[in-house]
Amino acid sequence: MTTLLATVVLLGVLIFVHELGHFLAAKAVGIGVERFSIGLGPRVWGYTRGETEYVLSAIPLGGYVKMQGMEDEVMEHLEGGAADAPRRRDQRDFDAKPIWARAFVISAGVIMNMLFAVLLYGATAAFWGFDNLPTTRVMAVADSTLPAGAEALAEMPRGAEIVQVGEIEPTSWNQLLQSFLESPAGPLALATASPSARFEITIPEAAEDRRALARSLVPWIEPVVGAVEPGSPADQASIEKGDRVTSVAGAPVANWSDLLREIGARPGERVEIGLLRDGAALVRVAELESVDGEGGERGRLGITRETVRAGLGEAAVIGVNRTVFDTRRILAFLRDLVTLNVSPREVGSLGTIAQVSGQAAAQGMATFLNFMALFSINLAILNMLPIPILDGGHMVFLGLELVRGQRLTVKQRIRWSQVGLVVVVAIMVWALGNDVLRLLGL
């Protein structure tokens, strides 16, 4: 039920935001809006206010703003309605507006999704806080995921602090990861302190290999409780914010990764939690929850790590930076997909969205909102692909009109939109097939 509700909320909110962008932009440039539909297909519920009919439709996989004088019979069929009878043109028609106005309206949904991602990332940093990782200290290196050319990092000792990556002297974990993602392909030297050492690696060409390199390094995070979930095992055991966890069931804990490992390995068990509070050693007994996780059942205590709440200005900067970072990451994935540096099997559809939505919702509101922000960026980028029927396809039509000095005919646009519809459906079928194969373990 959590997964279903999370998926419906995710899709409903993001579709609404996207279509609201088109709606507001159309109103701003004086285009009449005949219908604002959340969902596709037959109408389920709706009402009319002024000139606009507001509708909820049967298939919650998209939405549509029907603008006055926008000739697009393909979208009419998707909407479940027939084209209106021919009528006289007037100045409030979409096709009567200059190219800049039409381009603004078409791109407004994508712009709205991007701004919404900035808002969500900034809001979570302001209200729930963000990871305070002004460190480059390495807890561990996962040598099994290191790409070819980076094997030397497997010898990096636990607790080493990376002080230089090429010409960069990173001061935070994010800056360290960004140096791996953005450095030119080829040889790169890393230097560490405590202990002092030097490592020679090769930065791979493929973005997926770069991401694998970044994921292979695990940051050193102190095992300090940042927040306690009300009603959780930690709350019932009187564990408090600011407590430092020193042991779980007698096993010593030096960092957050140790804590997660020891808690996760004991689903449903009653365990002693060693703490350090204001310099005093304490022991609390907690009965861990058992939750689904990667590899089966996992133990859960109900705490989150220490975070720092951002001020308004800092939250805005975080929102912009995370949106830019994720946009570049998604574009790199699409590039690698086209060049076959990433397997097409990596593409997922509604099944993958539902699974990740449910997992994010189970981890709390902040995690779910951050995933919503990431998916909003995905939605924006996918909508700008130059495929007829998508926003990017309509932008291509406008580009051709600008170059040719005359617009495509309605018949040409409908023909290309039908081709685009076939392409989109084919992609959806392929992605759905990948979900089914993953479900079957293939």
PDB file of C-alpha atoms in Angstrom, residues 108-304:
ATOM      1  CA  ALA A 108       7.353  25.939 -19.617  1.00  0.00           C
ATOM      2  CA  GLY A 109       6.539  22.432 -18.366  1.00  0.00           C
ATOM      3  CA  VAL A 110      10.213  21.469 -18.399  1.00  0.00           C
ATOM      4  CA  ILE A 111      11.194  24.767 -16.756  1.00  0.00           C
ATOM      5  CA  MET A 112       8.584  24.172 -14.055  1.00  0.00           C
ATOM      6  CA  ASN A 113       9.915  20.652 -13.362  1.00  0.00           C
ATOM      7  CA  MET A 114      13.450  21.989 -13.000  1.00  0.00           C
ATOM      8  CA  LEU A 115      12.369  24.819 -10.688  1.00  0.00           C
ATOM      9  CA  PHE A 116      10.333  22.322  -8.665  1.00  0.00           C
ATOM     10  CA  ALA A 117      13.458  20.160  -8.220  1.00  0.00           C
ATOM     11  CA  VAL A 118      15.406  23.199  -6.981  1.00  0.00           C
ATOM     12  CA  LEU A 119      12.568  23.971  -4.559  1.00  0.00           C
ATOM     13  CA  LEU A 120      12.380  20.392  -3.217  1.00  0.00           C
ATOM     14  CA  TYR A 121      16.141  20.022  -2.767  1.00  0.00           C
ATOM     15  CA  GLY A 122      16.319  23.414  -1.056  1.00  0.00           C
ATOM     16  CA  ALA A 123      13.309  22.688   1.169  1.00  0.00           C
ATOM     17  CA  THR A 124      14.660  19.348   2.403  1.00  0.00           C
ATOM     18  CA  ALA A 125      18.014  20.981   3.190  1.00  0.00           C
ATOM     19  CA  ALA A 126      16.238  23.753   5.114  1.00  0.00           C
ATOM     20  CA  PHE A 127      13.642  21.695   7.014  1.00  0.00           C
ATOM     21  CA  TRP A 128      15.313  18.281   7.421  1.00  0.00           C
ATOM     22  CA  GLY A 129      18.943  19.268   6.990  1.00  0.00           C
ATOM     23  CA  PHE A 130      21.666  17.946   4.723  1.00  0.00           C
ATOM     24  CA  ASP A 131      24.608  15.666   5.310  1.00  0.00           C
ATOM     25  CA  ASN A 132      27.408  17.616   6.897  1.00  0.00           C
ATOM     26  CA  LEU A 133      30.389  15.991   5.183  1.00  0.00           C
ATOM     27  CA  PRO A 134      33.226  18.524   5.283  1.00  0.00           C
ATOM     28  CA  THR A 135      35.579  15.558   5.162  1.00  0.00           C
ATOM     29  CA  THR A 136      37.625  13.605   2.654  1.00  0.00           C
ATOM     30  CA  ARG A 137      38.419  10.793   5.076  1.00  0.00           C
ATOM     31  CA  VAL A 138      37.755   7.329   3.619  1.00  0.00           C
ATOM     32  CA  MET A 139      36.052   4.657   5.699  1.00  0.00           C
ATOM     33  CA  ALA A 140      36.538   1.902   3.138  1.00  0.00           C
ATOM     34  CA  VAL A 141      37.086   1.152  -0.547  1.00  0.00           C
ATOM     35  CA  ALA A 142      34.818  -1.377  -2.256  1.00  0.00           C
ATOM     36  CA  ASP A 143      37.401  -3.016  -4.501  1.00  0.00           C
ATOM     37  CA  SER A 144      34.749  -5.178  -6.225  1.00  0.00           C
ATOM     38  CA  THR A 145      33.253  -2.093  -7.929  1.00  0.00           C
ATOM     39  CA  LEU A 146      36.474  -0.302  -8.855  1.00  0.00           C
ATOM     40  CA  PRO A 147      36.698   0.153 -12.647  1.00  0.00           C
ATOM     41  CA  ALA A 148      39.739  -0.896 -14.655  1.00  0.00           C
ATOM     42  CA  GLY A 149      42.645   1.451 -14.020  1.00  0.00           C
ATOM     43  CA  ALA A 150      41.617   2.333 -10.459  1.00  0.00           C
ATOM     44  CA  GLU A 151      42.635  -0.931  -8.778  1.00  0.00           C
ATOM     45  CA  ALA A 152      45.398   0.855  -6.819  1.00  0.00           C
ATOM     46  CA  LEU A 153      42.756   2.460  -4.587  1.00  0.00           C
ATOM     47  CA  ALA A 154      42.009  -0.963  -3.094  1.00  0.00           C
ATOM     48  CA  GLU A 155      45.233  -0.545  -1.107  1.00  0.00           C
ATOM     49  CA  MET A 156      44.067   2.705   0.512  1.00  0.00           C
ATOM     50  CA  PRO A 157      44.010   2.123   4.298  1.00  0.00           C
ATOM     51  CA  ARG A 158      40.878   2.598   6.395  1.00  0.00           C
ATOM     52  CA  GLY A 159      40.659   6.153   7.747  1.00  0.00           C
ATOM     53  CA  ALA A 160      43.050   7.718   5.225  1.00  0.00           C
ATOM     54  CA  GLU A 161      42.288  11.343   4.339  1.00  0.00           C
ATOM     55  CA  ILE A 162      42.476  12.293   0.654  1.00  0.00           C
ATOM     56  CA  VAL A 163      44.219  15.674   0.465  1.00  0.00           C
ATOM     57  CA  GLN A 164      44.802  15.995  -3.295  1.00  0.00           C
ATOM     58  CA  VAL A 165      43.190  14.737  -6.512  1.00  0.00           C
ATOM     59  CA  GLY A 166      45.257  15.859  -9.478  1.00  0.00           C
ATOM     60  CA  GLU A 167      45.544  19.630  -9.092  1.00  0.00           C
ATOM     61  CA  ILE A 168      42.536  19.837  -6.745  1.00  0.00           C
ATOM     62  CA  GLU A 169      42.720  19.911  -2.947  1.00  0.00           C
ATOM     63  CA  PRO A 170      39.192  18.798  -1.992  1.00  0.00           C
ATOM     64  CA  THR A 171      37.676  20.093   1.242  1.00  0.00           C
ATOM     65  CA  SER A 172      34.415  18.095   1.207  1.00  0.00           C
ATOM     66  CA  TRP A 173      33.189  14.699   0.112  1.00  0.00           C
ATOM     67  CA  ASN A 174      31.013  16.166  -2.641  1.00  0.00           C
ATOM     68  CA  GLN A 175      34.004  18.037  -4.058  1.00  0.00           C
ATOM     69  CA  LEU A 176      36.004  14.812  -3.966  1.00  0.00           C
ATOM     70  CA  LEU A 177      33.321  12.898  -5.888  1.00  0.00           C
ATOM     71  CA  GLN A 178      32.921  15.742  -8.383  1.00  0.00           C
ATOM     72  CA  SER A 179      36.640  15.595  -9.150  1.00  0.00           C
ATOM     73  CA  PHE A 180      36.262  11.937 -10.188  1.00  0.00           C
ATOM     74  CA  LEU A 181      33.215  12.698 -12.323  1.00  0.00           C
ATOM     75  CA  GLU A 182      34.671  15.752 -14.088  1.00  0.00           C
ATOM     76  CA  SER A 183      38.421  15.107 -14.402  1.00  0.00           C
ATOM     77  CA  PRO A 184      39.625  14.418 -17.963  1.00  0.00           C
ATOM     78  CA  ALA A 185      39.957  10.763 -18.853  1.00  0.00           C
ATOM     79  CA  GLY A 186      43.480   9.474 -18.316  1.00  0.00           C
ATOM     80  CA  PRO A 187      46.138   9.290 -15.578  1.00  0.00           C
ATOM     81  CA  LEU A 188      45.369  10.941 -12.239  1.00  0.00           C
ATOM     82  CA  ALA A 189      47.348  11.054  -8.992  1.00  0.00           C
ATOM     83  CA  LEU A 190      45.781  10.988  -5.519  1.00  0.00           C
ATOM     84  CA  ALA A 191      47.589  11.855  -2.296  1.00  0.00           C
ATOM     85  CA  THR A 192      46.488  10.948   1.234  1.00  0.00           C
ATOM     86  CA  ALA A 193      47.475  11.987   4.736  1.00  0.00           C
ATOM     87  CA  SER A 194      47.213   9.952   7.933  1.00  0.00           C
ATOM     88  CA  PRO A 195      48.925   7.907   6.573  1.00  0.00           C
ATOM     89  CA  SER A 196      50.814   9.712   3.836  1.00  0.00           C
ATOM     90  CA  ALA A 197      50.633   7.854   0.523  1.00  0.00           C
ATOM     91  CA  ARG A 198      50.295   8.396  -3.225  1.00  0.00           C
ATOM     92  CA  PHE A 199      48.070   6.471  -5.647  1.00  0.00           C
ATOM     93  CA  GLU A 200      48.232   6.500  -9.449  1.00  0.00           C
ATOM     94  CA  ILE A 201      44.950   5.680 -11.209  1.00  0.00           C
ATOM     95  CA  THR A 202      43.374   6.107 -14.638  1.00  0.00           C
ATOM     96  CA  ILE A 203      40.095   8.015 -14.902  1.00  0.00           C
ATOM     97  CA  PRO A 204      37.850   6.014 -17.276  1.00  0.00           C
ATOM     98  CA  GLU A 205      36.146   7.503 -20.318  1.00  0.00           C
ATOM     99  CA  ALA A 206      32.646   6.128 -19.677  1.00  0.00           C
ATOM    100  CA  ALA A 207      30.440   8.039 -17.245  1.00  0.00           C
ATOM    101  CA  GLU A 208      29.115   4.811 -15.752  1.00  0.00           C
ATOM    102  CA  ASP A 209      32.663   3.727 -14.869  1.00  0.00           C
ATOM    103  CA  ARG A 210      33.308   7.145 -13.324  1.00  0.00           C
ATOM    104  CA  ARG A 211      30.180   6.776 -11.189  1.00  0.00           C
ATOM    105  CA  ALA A 212      31.324   3.297 -10.179  1.00  0.00           C
ATOM    106  CA  LEU A 213      34.660   4.789  -9.109  1.00  0.00           C
ATOM    107  CA  ALA A 214      32.917   7.454  -7.029  1.00  0.00           C
ATOM    108  CA  ARG A 215      30.603   4.885  -5.418  1.00  0.00           C
ATOM    109  CA  SER A 216      33.549   2.657  -4.509  1.00  0.00           C
ATOM    110  CA  LEU A 217      34.799   5.130  -1.911  1.00  0.00           C
ATOM    111  CA  VAL A 218      32.823   5.113   1.339  1.00  0.00           C
ATOM    112  CA  PRO A 219      33.081   8.298   3.447  1.00  0.00           C
ATOM    113  CA  TRP A 220      33.985   8.264   7.105  1.00  0.00           C
ATOM    114  CA  ILE A 221      30.917   9.476   8.997  1.00  0.00           C
ATOM    115  CA  GLU A 222      30.938   9.640  12.770  1.00  0.00           C
ATOM    116  CA  PRO A 223      28.244   7.427  14.409  1.00  0.00           C
ATOM    117  CA  VAL A 224      26.404  10.354  16.000  1.00  0.00           C
ATOM    118  CA  VAL A 225      22.606  10.271  16.189  1.00  0.00           C
ATOM    119  CA  GLY A 226      21.139  13.182  14.258  1.00  0.00           C
ATOM    120  CA  ALA A 227      17.450  12.416  14.836  1.00  0.00           C
ATOM    121  CA  VAL A 228      15.290   9.726  16.443  1.00  0.00           C
ATOM    122  CA  GLU A 229      12.084   8.619  14.746  1.00  0.00           C
ATOM    123  CA  PRO A 230       9.106   8.831  17.153  1.00  0.00           C
ATOM    124  CA  GLY A 231       7.869   5.389  18.197  1.00  0.00           C
ATOM    125  CA  SER A 232      10.911   3.639  16.738  1.00  0.00           C
ATOM    126  CA  PRO A 233      13.057   1.079  18.633  1.00  0.00           C
ATOM    127  CA  ALA A 234      15.559   3.866  19.311  1.00  0.00           C
ATOM    128  CA  ASP A 235      12.842   6.094  20.777  1.00  0.00           C
ATOM    129  CA  GLN A 236      11.523   3.280  22.972  1.00  0.00           C
ATOM    130  CA  ALA A 237      15.090   2.592  24.174  1.00  0.00           C
ATOM    131  CA  SER A 238      15.528   6.284  25.159  1.00  0.00           C
ATOM    132  CA  ILE A 239      18.290   6.932  22.628  1.00  0.00           C
ATOM    133  CA  GLU A 240      18.607  10.678  22.065  1.00  0.00           C
ATOM    134  CA  LYS A 241      19.828  13.089  19.434  1.00  0.00           C
ATOM    135  CA  GLY A 242      23.539  13.736  19.878  1.00  0.00           C
ATOM    136  CA  ASP A 243      24.313  10.293  21.333  1.00  0.00           C
ATOM    137  CA  ARG A 244      27.420   8.676  19.919  1.00  0.00           C
ATOM    138  CA  VAL A 245      26.997   4.939  19.287  1.00  0.00           C
ATOM    139  CA  THR A 246      30.035   2.974  20.435  1.00  0.00           C
ATOM    140  CA  SER A 247      28.820  -0.630  20.124  1.00  0.00           C
ATOM    141  CA  VAL A 248      25.959  -2.844  18.956  1.00  0.00           C
ATOM    142  CA  ALA A 249      25.509  -6.212  20.707  1.00  0.00           C
ATOM    143  CA  GLY A 250      29.101  -5.997  21.892  1.00  0.00           C
ATOM    144  CA  ALA A 251      30.541  -5.295  18.417  1.00  0.00           C
ATOM    145  CA  PRO A 252      32.541  -2.028  18.388  1.00  0.00           C
ATOM    146  CA  VAL A 253      31.275   0.806  16.185  1.00  0.00           C
ATOM    147  CA  ALA A 254      33.752   3.381  14.871  1.00  0.00           C
ATOM    148  CA  ASN A 255      31.679   5.047  12.133  1.00  0.00           C
ATOM    149  CA  TRP A 256      28.223   5.160  10.581  1.00  0.00           C
ATOM    150  CA  SER A 257      28.924   2.324   8.151  1.00  0.00           C
ATOM    151  CA  ASP A 258      29.858   0.048  11.070  1.00  0.00           C
ATOM    152  CA  LEU A 259      26.595   1.012  12.754  1.00  0.00           C
ATOM    153  CA  LEU A 260      24.480   0.231   9.684  1.00  0.00           C
ATOM    154  CA  ARG A 261      26.231  -3.102   9.205  1.00  0.00           C
ATOM    155  CA  GLU A 262      25.737  -4.269  12.791  1.00  0.00           C
ATOM    156  CA  ILE A 263      22.121  -3.080  13.016  1.00  0.00           C
ATOM    157  CA  GLY A 264      21.224  -4.483   9.594  1.00  0.00           C
ATOM    158  CA  ALA A 265      22.617  -7.918  10.462  1.00  0.00           C
ATOM    159  CA  ARG A 266      20.220  -8.331  13.430  1.00  0.00           C
ATOM    160  CA  PRO A 267      16.597  -8.021  12.212  1.00  0.00           C
ATOM    161  CA  GLY A 268      14.081  -8.496  15.004  1.00  0.00           C
ATOM    162  CA  GLU A 269      16.745  -9.061  17.670  1.00  0.00           C
ATOM    163  CA  ARG A 270      16.908  -7.527  21.133  1.00  0.00           C
ATOM    164  CA  VAL A 271      20.348  -5.925  21.385  1.00  0.00           C
ATOM    165  CA  GLU A 272      22.406  -3.753  23.691  1.00  0.00           C
ATOM    166  CA  ILE A 273      23.425  -0.385  22.237  1.00  0.00           C
ATOM    167  CA  GLY A 274      26.530   1.219  23.733  1.00  0.00           C
ATOM    168  CA  LEU A 275      26.396   5.024  23.812  1.00  0.00           C
ATOM    169  CA  LEU A 276      28.487   7.998  24.775  1.00  0.00           C
ATOM    170  CA  ARG A 277      26.388  10.917  26.028  1.00  0.00           C
ATOM    171  CA  ASP A 278      28.013  14.091  27.334  1.00  0.00           C
ATOM    172  CA  GLY A 279      31.157  12.105  28.066  1.00  0.00           C
ATOM    173  CA  ALA A 280      29.308   9.402  30.046  1.00  0.00           C
ATOM    174  CA  ALA A 281      29.124   5.790  28.831  1.00  0.00           C
ATOM    175  CA  LEU A 282      25.592   4.354  28.703  1.00  0.00           C
ATOM    176  CA  VAL A 283      23.944   1.117  27.572  1.00  0.00           C
ATOM    177  CA  ARG A 284      20.420   0.969  26.142  1.00  0.00           C
ATOM    178  CA  VAL A 285      18.466  -2.130  25.105  1.00  0.00           C
ATOM    179  CA  ALA A 286      16.474  -1.952  21.851  1.00  0.00           C
ATOM    180  CA  GLU A 287      14.321  -4.505  20.044  1.00  0.00           C
ATOM    181  CA  LEU A 288      15.173  -3.905  16.376  1.00  0.00           C
ATOM    182  CA  GLU A 289      12.535  -3.834  13.673  1.00  0.00           C
ATOM    183  CA  SER A 290      12.751  -6.186  10.701  1.00  0.00           C
ATOM    184  CA  VAL A 291      12.355  -4.531   7.289  1.00  0.00           C
ATOM    185  CA  ASP A 292      12.826  -5.604   3.675  1.00  0.00           C
ATOM    186  CA  GLY A 293      16.140  -4.557   2.200  1.00  0.00           C
ATOM    187  CA  GLU A 294      18.723  -5.553  -0.361  1.00  0.00           C
ATOM    188  CA  GLY A 295      19.603  -9.182   0.227  1.00  0.00           C
ATOM    189  CA  GLY A 296      16.588  -9.915   2.450  1.00  0.00           C
ATOM    190  CA  GLU A 297      15.472  -8.853   5.929  1.00  0.00           C
ATOM    191  CA  ARG A 298      17.414  -6.048   7.610  1.00  0.00           C
ATOM    192  CA  GLY A 299      17.421  -4.701  11.137  1.00  0.00           C
ATOM    193  CA  ARG A 300      16.248  -1.138  11.764  1.00  0.00           C
ATOM    194  CA  LEU A 301      16.812   1.071  14.814  1.00  0.00           C
ATOM    195  CA  GLY A 302      15.007   4.245  13.664  1.00  0.00           C
ATOM    196  CA  ILE A 303      17.759   6.858  13.745  1.00  0.00           C
ATOM    197  CA  THR A 304      19.281   9.125  11.124  1.00  0.00           C
TER     198      THR A 304
END
